[in-house]
Amino acid sequence: MSILSLKRFISLAAFGGIAFSAWADTAWIIRPETSASGRMLMQSCREGKPRDLMIRFDPPGPWGKYHHLRIGDKSKFCFAGLNEKGVAVVFTGGDPNRDPKPPKTTKNLYSGHNATVILTRSSANAREAVNMLRTAFKKKLIADGLIFFIADPNRAIIVECSPRHFASWELPTGFCVYTHCWKLPGMDNTSTGSAERAARHYQREWAAREFLRRAMEKDDDKTISVAESLAVARINAEDTGKKTVRTAPSNEQSLDSYLFDLDAEFPDILSCVYVAYGPQRYTVYLPIPMGAADALPPELQNPEWPKIAQELRKNADPKAPVSPALVEFEQKQLQEFAKSRQKARDLLRRDKNDEARQLLRDTLQRQARETLDFLRGLK
């Protein structure tokens, strides 16, 4: 993993501003040739009403083939997932309004949330996941306007679908950013959202895209690191001074964020997700590798963690930069995890799988305790 200098990380993360009211999850994909680590990265920043975030690890069962990690809430909503094949799925929402005259569907409807679970536990690669969605569309099991980001270590595909249309696009190179607007052929001309709302979505995409581009152009090798992607997620919007343009990945309705880092060599152990447990500007991203997901630390079930982050946001000046102490602590944690991950890789190459998994479990347990203790100190 390429680690930013503290100064550069803060310069990307510390943009103040005012948030806007319309919800618009923002997500982006960074292909391996554009990633500093050479691995596929996929990140999402979620908004909406406060919910208790739930991170859960499930083994294969009668309804699925693979071990998988699910990110959702206690109401059984699932926002994203990762499985042992290195397949990651993010449900980012859909067109602002539903199809005004949807065709009849069966009773077994694919919602965005249960489709995310089905794809995560049953897909061996990104194309297989897309084909599953396409089959559901043909069988009229899709009732809503949906957008999915689907990636494996080798390819990334965006799917837009509604009861009447289905479209997919494989990202050929570089990176891309999305919010809740349909764009693919056959979908874009059926959108029922207003021009004003679409403009807000595109402005938000521009904010994330611009800072990802700037991060890439600052390096001689023209790549984006994990730390830079996390920093972009924390960018706050700025008031233009004329008409307020409240568009950025982080705002007053941000709930959490997650970055999937997909490993081609050992997807079932070294693929991981960095989870911001709470509003991303006021919490620390915790790396959770698949090799340690079967022993999730109790701190991740402690509602105190996101509540601290929400309280920090409530008491903060929205134009203030991200806390330098938070950034410095997170950088230390990222560096420690990168070292543990490399040691685990070396062990795996020597067929010492149990030792590699134990190393990752120990690192996760320790970092979770240290992170919660650190956040308590910020209150």
Short mmCIF file of C-alpha atoms in Angstrom, two decimals:
data_model
loop_
_atom_site.label_atom_id
_atom_site.label_comp_id
_atom_site.label_asym_id
_atom_site.label_seq_id
_atom_site.Cartn_x
_atom_site.Cartn_y
_atom_site.Cartn_z
CA MET A 1 0.00 0.00 0.00
CA SER A 2 1.24 3.46 -0.86
CA ILE A 3 0.96 5.72 2.21
CA LEU A 4 0.54 9.46 1.91
CA SER A 5 2.62 11.96 3.78
CA LEU A 6 0.60 13.43 6.64
CA LYS A 7 0.74 16.88 5.06
CA ARG A 8 -0.60 15.69 1.72
CA PHE A 9 -3.34 13.60 3.33
CA ILE A 10 -4.57 16.55 5.36
CA SER A 11 -4.50 18.81 2.28
CA LEU A 12 -6.87 16.42 0.49
CA ALA A 13 -9.11 15.81 3.48
CA ALA A 14 -9.42 19.27 4.97
CA PHE A 15 -11.88 21.04 2.69
CA GLY A 16 -14.59 22.79 4.71
CA GLY A 17 -18.07 23.63 3.51
CA ILE A 18 -21.82 23.31 3.86
CA ALA A 19 -23.75 20.11 3.23
CA PHE A 20 -26.85 19.72 1.07
CA SER A 21 -30.18 18.14 1.86
CA ALA A 22 -30.81 15.63 -0.94
CA TRP A 23 -29.44 12.16 -0.28
CA ALA A 24 -27.00 10.87 -2.85
CA ASP A 25 -24.66 8.03 -2.02
CA THR A 26 -21.39 8.61 -3.87
CA ALA A 27 -19.26 5.72 -5.08
CA TRP A 28 -16.15 5.26 -7.20
CA ILE A 29 -13.99 2.53 -8.69
CA ILE A 30 -10.21 2.73 -9.14
CA ARG A 31 -8.87 0.07 -11.51
CA PRO A 32 -5.60 -1.79 -10.69
CA GLU A 33 -3.45 0.13 -13.17
CA THR A 34 -4.58 3.39 -11.56
CA SER A 35 -4.25 2.09 -7.98
CA ALA A 36 -0.92 2.59 -6.19
CA SER A 37 -1.15 -0.95 -4.79
CA GLY A 38 -2.00 -2.50 -8.16
CA ARG A 39 -5.26 -3.81 -6.69
CA MET A 40 -8.86 -2.99 -7.58
CA LEU A 41 -10.38 -0.39 -5.21
CA MET A 42 -14.08 0.39 -4.86
CA GLN A 43 -15.43 2.95 -2.39
CA SER A 44 -18.88 4.11 -1.32
CA CYS A 45 -20.05 6.95 0.95
CA ARG A 46 -23.57 6.37 2.28
CA GLU A 47 -26.21 8.88 3.33
CA GLY A 48 -29.70 8.71 4.72
CA LYS A 49 -31.50 8.37 8.03
CA PRO A 50 -29.41 7.18 10.98
CA ARG A 51 -29.35 3.41 11.34
CA ASP A 52 -27.32 1.07 13.50
CA LEU A 53 -24.55 -0.15 11.22
CA MET A 54 -24.08 -3.91 11.26
CA ILE A 55 -20.99 -5.73 9.98
CA ARG A 56 -21.56 -9.45 9.72
CA PHE A 57 -19.64 -12.49 8.48
CA ASP A 58 -21.62 -15.45 7.15
CA PRO A 59 -20.41 -18.90 6.04
CA PRO A 60 -21.78 -20.72 3.00
CA GLY A 61 -25.25 -22.13 3.53
CA PRO A 62 -28.29 -23.46 1.72
CA TRP A 63 -28.83 -20.08 0.03
CA GLY A 64 -25.23 -19.24 -0.91
CA LYS A 65 -21.91 -20.72 -2.00
CA TYR A 66 -19.27 -18.53 -0.39
CA HIS A 67 -18.09 -17.04 2.89
CA HIS A 68 -19.04 -13.39 2.78
CA LEU A 69 -18.86 -10.18 4.76
CA ARG A 70 -22.01 -8.03 4.82
CA ILE A 71 -22.36 -4.35 5.68
CA GLY A 72 -25.87 -3.30 6.59
CA ASP A 73 -27.99 -2.55 9.61
CA LYS A 74 -30.10 -4.34 12.19
CA SER A 75 -33.19 -3.95 10.00
CA LYS A 76 -31.52 -6.44 7.64
CA PHE A 77 -30.77 -3.85 4.98
CA CYS A 78 -27.51 -4.64 3.18
CA PHE A 79 -25.58 -1.79 1.58
CA ALA A 80 -22.46 -3.65 0.45
CA GLY A 81 -20.66 -6.97 0.67
CA LEU A 82 -17.45 -8.88 -0.04
CA ASN A 83 -16.95 -12.62 -0.52
CA GLU A 84 -14.07 -15.09 -0.45
CA LYS A 85 -13.68 -14.92 -4.24
CA GLY A 86 -12.83 -11.25 -3.98
CA VAL A 87 -16.20 -10.13 -5.38
CA ALA A 88 -17.45 -6.85 -3.93
CA VAL A 89 -20.94 -5.41 -4.43
CA VAL A 90 -22.13 -1.91 -3.57
CA PHE A 91 -25.77 -0.88 -3.91
CA THR A 92 -25.71 2.87 -4.52
CA GLY A 93 -29.40 3.48 -5.09
CA GLY A 94 -31.10 4.29 -8.34
CA ASP A 95 -32.97 6.87 -10.32
CA PRO A 96 -34.56 9.52 -8.05
CA ASN A 97 -38.07 8.27 -8.92
CA ARG A 98 -39.46 4.87 -9.74
CA ASP A 99 -40.79 3.91 -13.13
CA PRO A 100 -44.23 5.62 -13.24
CA LYS A 101 -45.86 2.56 -14.86
CA PRO A 102 -43.81 -0.49 -13.92
CA PRO A 103 -44.75 -3.82 -15.51
CA LYS A 104 -46.23 -6.53 -13.32
CA THR A 105 -43.69 -8.49 -11.32
CA THR A 106 -43.77 -11.69 -9.35
CA LYS A 107 -43.93 -11.69 -5.54
CA ASN A 108 -40.23 -12.56 -5.20
CA LEU A 109 -38.89 -9.09 -5.89
CA TYR A 110 -35.23 -8.18 -6.01
CA SER A 111 -34.77 -5.07 -3.90
CA GLY A 112 -31.40 -3.37 -3.92
CA HIS A 113 -30.65 -4.68 -0.43
CA ASN A 114 -31.53 -8.33 -0.87
CA ALA A 115 -29.95 -8.38 -4.33
CA THR A 116 -26.70 -7.23 -2.70
CA VAL A 117 -26.82 -10.20 -0.32
CA ILE A 118 -27.67 -12.66 -3.10
CA LEU A 119 -24.88 -11.45 -5.37
CA THR A 120 -22.30 -11.37 -2.59
CA ARG A 121 -22.92 -14.88 -1.32
CA SER A 122 -23.37 -16.52 -4.74
CA SER A 123 -21.06 -14.89 -7.33
CA ALA A 124 -17.61 -16.19 -8.24
CA ASN A 125 -16.73 -13.10 -10.30
CA ALA A 126 -18.16 -9.77 -11.42
CA ARG A 127 -19.55 -11.04 -14.71
CA GLU A 128 -21.39 -13.85 -12.98
CA ALA A 129 -22.98 -11.32 -10.62
CA VAL A 130 -24.11 -9.16 -13.56
CA ASN A 131 -25.58 -12.20 -15.30
CA MET A 132 -27.54 -13.03 -12.14
CA LEU A 133 -29.02 -9.52 -12.16
CA ARG A 134 -29.81 -9.78 -15.86
CA THR A 135 -31.64 -13.07 -15.27
CA ALA A 136 -33.63 -11.48 -12.44
CA PHE A 137 -34.59 -8.67 -14.81
CA LYS A 138 -35.74 -11.12 -17.50
CA LYS A 139 -37.85 -12.96 -14.92
CA LYS A 140 -39.40 -9.64 -13.83
CA LEU A 141 -38.04 -9.84 -10.29
CA ILE A 142 -36.79 -6.23 -10.22
CA ALA A 143 -39.31 -3.63 -9.06
CA ASP A 144 -37.15 -0.55 -8.36
CA GLY A 145 -34.66 1.67 -10.13
CA LEU A 146 -31.26 0.30 -9.04
CA ILE A 147 -27.57 1.05 -9.55
CA PHE A 148 -24.87 -1.44 -8.55
CA PHE A 149 -21.09 -1.25 -8.48
CA ILE A 150 -19.72 -4.78 -8.89
CA ALA A 151 -16.01 -5.61 -8.91
CA ASP A 152 -13.59 -8.48 -8.59
CA PRO A 153 -9.77 -8.25 -8.63
CA ASN A 154 -9.72 -8.08 -12.45
CA ARG A 155 -12.76 -6.16 -13.62
CA ALA A 156 -15.35 -3.63 -12.49
CA ILE A 157 -18.88 -3.31 -13.88
CA ILE A 158 -21.66 -0.78 -13.30
CA VAL A 159 -25.25 -1.95 -13.63
CA GLU A 160 -28.32 0.25 -14.01
CA CYS A 161 -31.70 -1.44 -14.07
CA SER A 162 -35.42 -0.84 -13.63
CA PRO A 163 -38.50 -2.98 -14.28
CA ARG A 164 -38.35 -1.92 -17.95
CA HIS A 165 -34.67 -1.57 -18.78
CA PHE A 166 -31.31 -3.17 -18.03
CA ALA A 167 -27.86 -1.82 -18.88
CA SER A 168 -24.29 -2.63 -17.81
CA TRP A 169 -20.88 -1.15 -18.54
CA GLU A 170 -17.41 -2.50 -17.75
CA LEU A 171 -14.93 0.18 -16.71
CA PRO A 172 -12.07 -0.15 -19.27
CA THR A 173 -9.38 1.88 -17.51
CA GLY A 174 -8.65 4.55 -14.91
CA PHE A 175 -11.45 5.38 -12.45
CA CYS A 176 -15.06 6.53 -12.45
CA VAL A 177 -17.44 8.21 -9.97
CA TYR A 178 -21.20 7.76 -9.67
CA THR A 179 -24.14 9.08 -7.69
CA HIS A 180 -27.85 8.33 -8.19
CA CYS A 181 -28.31 9.33 -11.84
CA TRP A 182 -28.87 6.86 -14.64
CA LYS A 183 -26.36 7.41 -17.46
CA LEU A 184 -26.11 4.24 -19.53
CA PRO A 185 -27.80 3.92 -22.96
CA GLY A 186 -31.43 2.95 -22.62
CA MET A 187 -31.54 4.29 -19.06
CA ASP A 188 -30.54 7.95 -19.28
CA ASN A 189 -33.51 8.98 -21.43
CA THR A 190 -36.01 7.33 -19.05
CA SER A 191 -34.94 9.22 -15.95
CA THR A 192 -37.77 10.91 -14.12
CA GLY A 193 -35.63 13.09 -11.85
CA SER A 194 -35.63 16.88 -12.17
CA ALA A 195 -32.88 18.80 -13.93
CA GLU A 196 -32.05 20.57 -10.67
CA ARG A 197 -31.61 17.32 -8.80
CA ALA A 198 -29.55 15.80 -11.61
CA ALA A 199 -27.30 18.86 -11.57
CA ARG A 200 -26.65 18.39 -7.85
CA HIS A 201 -25.71 14.76 -8.44
CA TYR A 202 -23.33 15.62 -11.26
CA GLN A 203 -21.74 18.42 -9.21
CA ARG A 204 -21.10 15.93 -6.41
CA GLU A 205 -19.51 13.50 -8.86
CA TRP A 206 -17.34 16.30 -10.16
CA ALA A 207 -16.10 17.11 -6.66
CA ALA A 208 -14.95 13.54 -6.04
CA ARG A 209 -13.63 13.07 -9.57
CA GLU A 210 -11.62 16.28 -9.47
CA PHE A 211 -9.82 15.38 -6.25
CA LEU A 212 -9.16 11.82 -7.38
CA ARG A 213 -7.67 13.25 -10.56
CA ARG A 214 -5.54 15.70 -8.57
CA ALA A 215 -4.34 12.89 -6.29
CA MET A 216 -3.35 10.84 -9.32
CA GLU A 217 -1.54 13.68 -11.04
CA LYS A 218 0.62 14.44 -7.98
CA ASP A 219 2.43 11.11 -8.35
CA ASP A 220 5.02 10.33 -11.00
CA ASP A 221 3.38 6.94 -11.55
CA LYS A 222 -0.08 8.56 -11.93
CA THR A 223 -1.82 6.39 -9.34
CA ILE A 224 -4.21 6.78 -6.41
CA SER A 225 -3.47 5.23 -3.02
CA VAL A 226 -5.83 3.80 -0.42
CA ALA A 227 -5.15 6.77 1.83
CA GLU A 228 -5.94 9.23 -0.97
CA SER A 229 -9.25 7.53 -1.71
CA LEU A 230 -10.16 7.75 1.98
CA ALA A 231 -9.21 11.42 2.00
CA VAL A 232 -11.43 12.16 -1.00
CA ALA A 233 -14.37 10.58 0.84
CA ARG A 234 -13.92 13.20 3.56
CA ILE A 235 -14.06 16.24 1.28
CA ASN A 236 -16.78 18.67 2.34
CA ALA A 237 -18.56 21.03 -0.06
CA GLU A 238 -17.91 24.75 -0.21
CA ASP A 239 -20.40 27.59 -0.52
CA THR A 240 -19.84 29.34 -3.87
CA GLY A 241 -20.85 32.68 -2.40
CA LYS A 242 -23.68 33.02 -4.92
CA LYS A 243 -26.11 30.15 -5.03
CA THR A 244 -25.14 27.44 -2.56
CA VAL A 245 -23.80 24.34 -4.30
CA ARG A 246 -23.87 21.75 -1.54
CA THR A 247 -22.24 18.80 -3.23
CA ALA A 248 -19.43 16.59 -1.92
CA PRO A 249 -18.89 13.02 -0.69
CA SER A 250 -19.10 14.12 2.96
CA ASN A 251 -21.97 16.17 4.38
CA GLU A 252 -24.34 16.46 7.32
CA GLN A 253 -26.26 13.34 6.22
CA SER A 254 -23.23 11.07 5.82
CA LEU A 255 -23.64 7.89 7.86
CA ASP A 256 -20.61 5.78 6.99
CA SER A 257 -18.20 4.86 4.21
CA TYR A 258 -16.34 1.76 3.04
CA LEU A 259 -13.48 1.03 0.65
CA PHE A 260 -13.05 -2.46 -0.81
CA ASP A 261 -9.46 -3.48 -1.64
CA LEU A 262 -9.55 -6.68 -3.74
CA ASP A 263 -6.56 -9.02 -3.75
CA ALA A 264 -5.98 -11.17 -6.84
CA GLU A 265 -3.37 -13.48 -5.28
CA PHE A 266 -5.20 -14.46 -2.07
CA PRO A 267 -8.76 -13.08 -2.40
CA ASP A 268 -10.20 -15.23 0.40
CA ILE A 269 -7.69 -13.95 2.99
CA LEU A 270 -6.12 -10.65 1.87
CA SER A 271 -9.06 -8.92 0.20
CA CYS A 272 -10.34 -6.39 2.71
CA VAL A 273 -12.73 -3.55 3.39
CA TYR A 274 -11.83 -0.32 5.21
CA VAL A 275 -14.92 0.68 7.18
CA ALA A 276 -15.67 4.17 8.49
CA TYR A 277 -17.96 3.29 11.37
CA GLY A 278 -19.88 6.57 11.52
CA PRO A 279 -19.61 9.87 9.56
CA GLN A 280 -16.29 9.58 7.76
CA ARG A 281 -14.88 12.98 8.73
CA TYR A 282 -15.23 12.14 12.42
CA THR A 283 -14.20 8.51 12.63
CA VAL A 284 -11.28 6.25 11.71
CA TYR A 285 -11.36 3.79 8.83
CA LEU A 286 -10.72 0.29 10.20
CA PRO A 287 -9.31 -2.33 7.76
CA ILE A 288 -11.12 -5.69 7.98
CA PRO A 289 -9.40 -8.45 5.94
CA MET A 290 -11.39 -11.49 4.86
CA GLY A 291 -8.87 -13.70 6.65
CA ALA A 292 -9.96 -12.18 9.98
CA ALA A 293 -13.65 -11.57 9.25
CA ASP A 294 -14.67 -14.75 11.05
CA ALA A 295 -13.49 -13.15 14.32
CA LEU A 296 -14.97 -9.65 14.17
CA PRO A 297 -14.02 -7.65 17.29
CA PRO A 298 -16.78 -6.78 19.78
CA GLU A 299 -16.05 -3.08 19.30
CA LEU A 300 -17.78 -3.32 15.90
CA GLN A 301 -21.01 -4.25 17.66
CA ASN A 302 -20.68 -1.40 20.15
CA PRO A 303 -23.10 1.45 19.33
CA GLU A 304 -20.79 3.82 21.21
CA TRP A 305 -18.39 3.97 18.24
CA PRO A 306 -20.73 5.58 15.65
CA LYS A 307 -22.43 7.66 18.35
CA ILE A 308 -19.10 9.26 19.25
CA ALA A 309 -18.55 10.12 15.58
CA GLN A 310 -22.04 11.59 15.28
CA GLU A 311 -21.52 13.65 18.43
CA LEU A 312 -18.18 14.94 17.15
CA ARG A 313 -19.88 16.07 13.94
CA LYS A 314 -22.70 17.71 15.87
CA ASN A 315 -20.25 19.82 17.88
CA ALA A 316 -17.83 20.62 15.04
CA ASP A 317 -17.62 23.59 12.71
CA PRO A 318 -18.60 22.06 9.33
CA LYS A 319 -15.97 24.22 7.61
CA ALA A 320 -13.18 23.08 9.90
CA PRO A 321 -10.59 20.63 8.53
CA VAL A 322 -10.54 17.00 9.55
CA SER A 323 -8.80 16.65 12.91
CA PRO A 324 -5.02 16.36 12.31
CA ALA A 325 -4.84 14.01 15.30
CA LEU A 326 -7.42 11.72 13.67
CA VAL A 327 -5.54 11.73 10.36
CA GLU A 328 -2.23 11.01 12.07
CA PHE A 329 -3.70 8.15 14.11
CA GLU A 330 -5.34 6.62 11.04
CA GLN A 331 -2.11 6.85 9.03
CA LYS A 332 -0.33 4.94 11.79
CA GLN A 333 -3.03 2.27 11.73
CA LEU A 334 -2.88 2.00 7.94
CA GLN A 335 0.88 1.57 8.02
CA GLU A 336 0.63 -1.13 10.68
CA PHE A 337 -2.05 -2.98 8.72
CA ALA A 338 0.00 -2.78 5.52
CA LYS A 339 2.94 -4.42 7.31
CA SER A 340 0.72 -7.16 8.77
CA ARG A 341 -0.83 -7.77 5.39
CA GLN A 342 2.57 -8.16 3.76
CA LYS A 343 3.73 -10.54 6.51
CA ALA A 344 0.54 -12.55 6.01
CA ARG A 345 1.21 -12.67 2.26
CA ASP A 346 4.70 -14.01 2.88
CA LEU A 347 3.26 -16.69 5.19
CA LEU A 348 0.61 -17.66 2.65
CA ARG A 349 3.24 -18.07 -0.06
CA ARG A 350 4.87 -20.62 2.25
CA ASP A 351 1.52 -22.38 2.83
CA LYS A 352 1.28 -21.19 6.44
CA ASN A 353 -2.38 -20.26 6.16
CA ASP A 354 -3.28 -20.66 9.85
CA GLU A 355 -0.41 -18.40 10.93
CA ALA A 356 -1.39 -15.79 8.34
CA ARG A 357 -5.01 -15.75 9.50
CA GLN A 358 -4.00 -15.49 13.15
CA LEU A 359 -1.71 -12.57 12.40
CA LEU A 360 -4.58 -10.75 10.65
CA ARG A 361 -7.01 -11.53 13.48
CA ASP A 362 -4.59 -10.21 16.10
CA THR A 363 -4.04 -7.02 14.11
CA LEU A 364 -7.78 -6.44 13.65
CA GLN A 365 -8.61 -7.05 17.31
CA ARG A 366 -5.86 -4.70 18.49
CA GLN A 367 -6.68 -1.93 16.01
CA ALA A 368 -10.39 -2.04 16.88
CA ARG A 369 -9.63 -1.61 20.60
CA GLU A 370 -7.13 1.16 19.94
CA THR A 371 -9.47 2.98 17.57
CA LEU A 372 -12.41 3.05 19.98
CA ASP A 373 -10.11 4.22 22.78
CA PHE A 374 -8.75 6.95 20.51
CA LEU A 375 -12.23 8.19 19.57
CA ARG A 376 -13.25 8.27 23.22
CA GLY A 377 -10.32 10.60 23.78
CA LEU A 378 -11.62 13.02 21.12
CA LYS A 379 -14.99 13.55 22.88
#
